[in-house]
PDB file of C-alpha atoms in Angstrom:
ATOM      1  CA  UNK I  30      65.358 -46.494   8.456  1.00  0.00           C
ATOM      2  CA  UNK I  31      67.468 -48.776   7.438  1.00  0.00           C
ATOM      3  CA  UNK I  32      66.839 -51.394   9.814  1.00  0.00           C
ATOM      4  CA  UNK I  33      62.900 -51.022  10.112  1.00  0.00           C
ATOM      5  CA  UNK I  34      62.225 -50.750   6.345  1.00  0.00           C
ATOM      6  CA  UNK I  35      57.876 -52.054   6.298  1.00  0.00           C
ATOM      7  CA  UNK I  36      57.882 -48.346   9.004  1.00  0.00           C
ATOM      8  CA  UNK I  37      58.699 -45.795   6.035  1.00  0.00           C
ATOM      9  CA  UNK I  38      55.022 -44.887   6.351  1.00  0.00           C
ATOM     10  CA  UNK I  39      56.631 -43.002   9.002  1.00  0.00           C
ATOM     11  CA  UNK I  40      59.107 -40.519   7.708  1.00  0.00           C
ATOM     12  CA  UNK I  41      57.187 -40.682   4.340  1.00  0.00           C
ATOM     13  CA  UNK I  42      54.850 -37.392   3.551  1.00  0.00           C
ATOM     14  CA  UNK I  43      52.534 -37.867   0.401  1.00  0.00           C
ATOM     15  CA  UNK I  44      53.296 -34.020  -1.663  1.00  0.00           C
ATOM     16  CA  UNK I  45      51.101 -31.223  -1.065  1.00  0.00           C
ATOM     17  CA  UNK I  46      48.973 -31.925  -4.451  1.00  0.00           C
ATOM     18  CA  UNK I  47      48.257 -35.295  -3.532  1.00  0.00           C
ATOM     19  CA  UNK I  48      47.106 -34.471  -0.276  1.00  0.00           C
ATOM     20  CA  UNK I  49      45.624 -31.801  -1.566  1.00  0.00           C
ATOM     21  CA  UNK I  50      43.038 -34.041  -3.702  1.00  0.00           C
ATOM     22  CA  UNK I  51      42.505 -36.037  -0.640  1.00  0.00           C
ATOM     23  CA  UNK I  52      41.419 -32.712   1.041  1.00  0.00           C
ATOM     24  CA  UNK I  53      39.325 -32.274  -1.484  1.00  0.00           C
ATOM     25  CA  UNK I  54      37.142 -35.115  -1.624  1.00  0.00           C
ATOM     26  CA  UNK I  55      36.414 -35.012   2.113  1.00  0.00           C
ATOM     27  CA  UNK I  56      35.404 -31.424   1.598  1.00  0.00           C
ATOM     28  CA  UNK I  57      32.870 -32.267  -1.863  1.00  0.00           C
ATOM     29  CA  UNK I  58      31.069 -34.724   0.909  1.00  0.00           C
ATOM     30  CA  UNK I  59      30.815 -32.353   3.490  1.00  0.00           C
ATOM     31  CA  UNK I  60      28.511 -33.950   5.862  1.00  0.00           C
ATOM     32  CA  UNK I  61      28.004 -36.874   4.511  1.00  0.00           C
ATOM     33  CA  UNK I  62      31.278 -37.863   4.167  1.00  0.00           C
ATOM     34  CA  UNK I  63      32.051 -41.322   3.280  1.00  0.00           C
ATOM     35  CA  UNK I  64      33.978 -44.017   5.367  1.00  0.00           C
ATOM     36  CA  UNK I  65      36.752 -45.127   2.629  1.00  0.00           C
ATOM     37  CA  UNK I  66      37.051 -41.218   1.866  1.00  0.00           C
ATOM     38  CA  UNK I  67      37.305 -40.655   5.652  1.00  0.00           C
ATOM     39  CA  UNK I  68      40.419 -42.834   5.846  1.00  0.00           C
ATOM     40  CA  UNK I  69      41.441 -41.662   3.026  1.00  0.00           C
ATOM     41  CA  UNK I  70      42.163 -37.755   3.557  1.00  0.00           C
ATOM     42  CA  UNK I  71      42.842 -39.123   7.617  1.00  0.00           C
ATOM     43  CA  UNK I  72      45.688 -41.340   6.092  1.00  0.00           C
ATOM     44  CA  UNK I  73      47.140 -38.615   4.492  1.00  0.00           C
ATOM     45  CA  UNK I  74      47.192 -36.386   6.984  1.00  0.00           C
ATOM     46  CA  UNK I  75      48.915 -38.668   9.096  1.00  0.00           C
ATOM     47  CA  UNK I  76      51.940 -38.856   6.641  1.00  0.00           C
ATOM     48  CA  UNK I  77      52.431 -35.540   6.623  1.00  0.00           C
ATOM     49  CA  UNK I  78      55.577 -33.292   8.544  1.00  0.00           C
ATOM     50  CA  UNK I  79      53.241 -30.564  10.094  1.00  0.00           C
ATOM     51  CA  UNK I  80      51.480 -31.619  13.154  1.00  0.00           C
ATOM     52  CA  UNK I  81      48.371 -30.439  13.219  1.00  0.00           C
ATOM     53  CA  UNK I  82      47.267 -31.770   9.848  1.00  0.00           C
ATOM     54  CA  UNK I  83      48.464 -35.812  12.052  1.00  0.00           C
ATOM     55  CA  UNK I  84      47.033 -34.675  15.367  1.00  0.00           C
ATOM     56  CA  UNK I  85      43.493 -34.165  13.341  1.00  0.00           C
ATOM     57  CA  UNK I  86      44.226 -37.431  11.227  1.00  0.00           C
ATOM     58  CA  UNK I  87      44.068 -39.430  14.711  1.00  0.00           C
ATOM     59  CA  UNK I  88      40.919 -37.891  15.243  1.00  0.00           C
ATOM     60  CA  UNK I  89      39.074 -37.964  12.418  1.00  0.00           C
ATOM     61  CA  UNK I  90      40.447 -42.232  12.157  1.00  0.00           C
ATOM     62  CA  UNK I  91      39.077 -42.550  15.691  1.00  0.00           C
ATOM     63  CA  UNK I  92      35.480 -41.712  14.934  1.00  0.00           C
ATOM     64  CA  UNK I  93      36.059 -44.692  12.295  1.00  0.00           C
ATOM     65  CA  UNK I  94      37.642 -46.122  14.626  1.00  0.00           C
ATOM     66  CA  UNK I  95      34.176 -45.422  17.360  1.00  0.00           C
ATOM     67  CA  UNK I  96      31.802 -45.859  14.748  1.00  0.00           C
ATOM     68  CA  UNK I  97      32.201 -48.291  12.060  1.00  0.00           C
ATOM     69  CA  UNK I  98      33.445 -51.737  13.941  1.00  0.00           C
ATOM     70  CA  UNK I  99      33.808 -52.520  10.493  1.00  0.00           C
ATOM     71  CA  UNK I 100      36.910 -50.296   9.688  1.00  0.00           C
ATOM     72  CA  UNK I 101      39.233 -50.377  13.720  1.00  0.00           C
ATOM     73  CA  UNK I 102      41.395 -53.366  11.859  1.00  0.00           C
ATOM     74  CA  UNK I 103      42.388 -51.059   8.497  1.00  0.00           C
ATOM     75  CA  UNK I 104      42.725 -48.325  11.858  1.00  0.00           C
ATOM     76  CA  UNK I 105      44.483 -49.743  14.678  1.00  0.00           C
ATOM     77  CA  UNK I 106      48.621 -49.276  12.251  1.00  0.00           C
ATOM     78  CA  UNK I 107      47.537 -45.276  10.743  1.00  0.00           C
ATOM     79  CA  UNK I 108      46.141 -44.463  14.841  1.00  0.00           C
ATOM     80  CA  UNK I 109      49.246 -46.142  16.610  1.00  0.00           C
ATOM     81  CA  UNK I 110      51.624 -44.070  14.027  1.00  0.00           C
ATOM     82  CA  UNK I 111      49.578 -41.439  14.112  1.00  0.00           C
ATOM     83  CA  UNK I 112      50.294 -41.157  18.071  1.00  0.00           C
ATOM     84  CA  UNK I 113      53.814 -41.867  17.245  1.00  0.00           C
ATOM     85  CA  UNK I 114      54.868 -39.148  14.993  1.00  0.00           C
ATOM     86  CA  UNK I 115      52.446 -36.851  17.508  1.00  0.00           C
ATOM     87  CA  UNK I 116      54.979 -38.499  20.487  1.00  0.00           C
ATOM     88  CA  UNK I 117      52.144 -39.872  22.208  1.00  0.00           C
ATOM     89  CA  UNK I 118      53.654 -43.271  22.498  1.00  0.00           C
ATOM     90  CA  UNK I 119      51.164 -44.765  25.460  1.00  0.00           C
ATOM     91  CA  UNK I 120      48.847 -44.892  22.792  1.00  0.00           C
ATOM     92  CA  UNK I 121      50.737 -45.732  20.240  1.00  0.00           C
ATOM     93  CA  UNK I 122      51.844 -48.603  21.242  1.00  0.00           C
ATOM     94  CA  UNK I 123      48.247 -49.608  22.852  1.00  0.00           C
ATOM     95  CA  UNK I 124      46.639 -49.513  19.601  1.00  0.00           C
ATOM     96  CA  UNK I 125      49.961 -50.904  17.395  1.00  0.00           C
ATOM     97  CA  UNK I 126      49.468 -53.622  20.486  1.00  0.00           C
ATOM     98  CA  UNK I 127      46.038 -54.695  19.154  1.00  0.00           C
ATOM     99  CA  UNK I 128      47.328 -54.764  15.932  1.00  0.00           C
ATOM    100  CA  UNK I 129      50.155 -57.893  16.868  1.00  0.00           C
ATOM    101  CA  UNK I 130      47.478 -59.367  18.529  1.00  0.00           C
ATOM    102  CA  UNK I 131      45.229 -60.284  15.737  1.00  0.00           C
ATOM    103  CA  UNK I 132      48.184 -60.037  13.002  1.00  0.00           C
ATOM    104  CA  UNK I 133      51.303 -61.079  14.985  1.00  0.00           C
ATOM    105  CA  UNK I 134      52.827 -61.481  11.841  1.00  0.00           C
ATOM    106  CA  UNK I 135      51.974 -58.015   9.982  1.00  0.00           C
ATOM    107  CA  UNK I 136      55.261 -56.480   9.557  1.00  0.00           C
ATOM    108  CA  UNK I 137      54.557 -52.507  10.017  1.00  0.00           C
ATOM    109  CA  UNK I 138      53.747 -53.471  12.715  1.00  0.00           C
ATOM    110  CA  UNK I 139      56.051 -54.996  14.378  1.00  0.00           C
ATOM    111  CA  UNK I 140      58.321 -52.706  12.317  1.00  0.00           C
ATOM    112  CA  UNK I 141      56.711 -49.244  14.010  1.00  0.00           C
ATOM    113  CA  UNK I 142      56.779 -51.369  17.134  1.00  0.00           C
ATOM    114  CA  UNK I 143      60.423 -51.379  16.925  1.00  0.00           C
ATOM    115  CA  UNK I 144      60.609 -47.679  16.619  1.00  0.00           C
ATOM    116  CA  UNK I 145      57.779 -47.109  19.620  1.00  0.00           C
ATOM    117  CA  UNK I 146      60.339 -48.895  21.775  1.00  0.00           C
ATOM    118  CA  UNK I 147      63.604 -46.568  20.634  1.00  0.00           C
ATOM    119  CA  UNK I 148      61.599 -43.986  21.345  1.00  0.00           C
ATOM    120  CA  UNK I 149      60.466 -44.846  24.648  1.00  0.00           C
ATOM    121  CA  UNK I 150      63.662 -45.666  25.106  1.00  0.00           C
ATOM    122  CA  UNK I 151      65.040 -43.245  24.182  1.00  0.00           C
ATOM    123  CA  UNK I 152      63.150 -40.539  26.240  1.00  0.00           C
ATOM    124  CA  UNK I 153      63.569 -42.435  28.615  1.00  0.00           C
ATOM    125  CA  UNK I 154      67.225 -42.086  29.287  1.00  0.00           C
ATOM    126  CA  UNK I 155      66.427 -38.027  28.374  1.00  0.00           C
ATOM    127  CA  UNK I 156      63.603 -38.028  30.938  1.00  0.00           C
ATOM    128  CA  UNK I 157      66.079 -39.607  33.846  1.00  0.00           C
ATOM    129  CA  UNK I 158      69.205 -37.357  32.647  1.00  0.00           C
ATOM    130  CA  UNK I 159      66.889 -34.249  33.227  1.00  0.00           C
ATOM    131  CA  UNK I 160      65.437 -35.685  36.015  1.00  0.00           C
ATOM    132  CA  UNK I 161      69.170 -36.974  38.078  1.00  0.00           C
ATOM    133  CA  UNK I 162      70.120 -32.946  36.185  1.00  0.00           C
ATOM    134  CA  UNK I 163      67.220 -30.796  38.710  1.00  0.00           C
ATOM    135  CA  UNK I 164      67.806 -33.323  41.676  1.00  0.00           C
ATOM    136  CA  UNK I 165      71.552 -31.930  41.642  1.00  0.00           C
ATOM    137  CA  UNK I 166      70.233 -28.573  41.140  1.00  0.00           C
ATOM    138  CA  UNK I 167      68.122 -28.706  44.280  1.00  0.00           C
ATOM    139  CA  UNK I 168      71.175 -30.495  45.903  1.00  0.00           C
ATOM    140  CA  UNK I 169      73.079 -27.658  45.506  1.00  0.00           C
ATOM    141  CA  UNK I 170      71.068 -24.955  45.698  1.00  0.00           C
ATOM    142  CA  UNK I 171      69.804 -27.365  49.433  1.00  0.00           C
ATOM    143  CA  UNK I 172      73.569 -27.106  50.473  1.00  0.00           C
ATOM    144  CA  UNK I 173      73.866 -23.137  49.578  1.00  0.00           C
ATOM    145  CA  UNK I 174      71.314 -22.380  51.618  1.00  0.00           C
ATOM    146  CA  UNK I 175      71.419 -24.418  54.730  1.00  0.00           C
ATOM    147  CA  UNK I 176      75.239 -23.351  54.661  1.00  0.00           C
ATOM    148  CA  UNK I 177      74.043 -19.781  55.001  1.00  0.00           C
ATOM    149  CA  UNK I 178      71.701 -20.806  57.683  1.00  0.00           C
ATOM    150  CA  UNK I 179      74.496 -22.148  59.931  1.00  0.00           C
ATOM    151  CA  UNK I 180      76.684 -18.526  59.324  1.00  0.00           C
ATOM    152  CA  UNK I 181      74.348 -16.800  60.184  1.00  0.00           C
ATOM    153  CA  UNK I 182      73.512 -18.477  63.410  1.00  0.00           C
TER     154      UNK I 182
END
């Protein structure tokens, strides 16, 4: 994190009591919940370390993004962050790039881009290693089968 200080939101959850305040306000407003209350609660959920909270936060922000065009810009970073934390790197990159198109100098989004790119590169290398291992195992098993068939003739 020291090299990317602006994406501190990626690793700093709210205290449970702070999140509970946001949850209580959201629940109190019920079906008539205001956009700001919904955004605040979604923001708190995105910052959580709990996957279910993060998923709910992304869902709430997606609803705001769809239904409140005037609030889209402020949703972009947290949609990118939430998807990043959930491992949905393509979606994270898509939202983050939309924000960077509108605000090229946005330090948070620039920092998050670096985090996303690092994860994609790392996971890509892990994926290549896994596929290589599977290919080697398949080759060994195939060779053993081929030899077994050759000996029976």
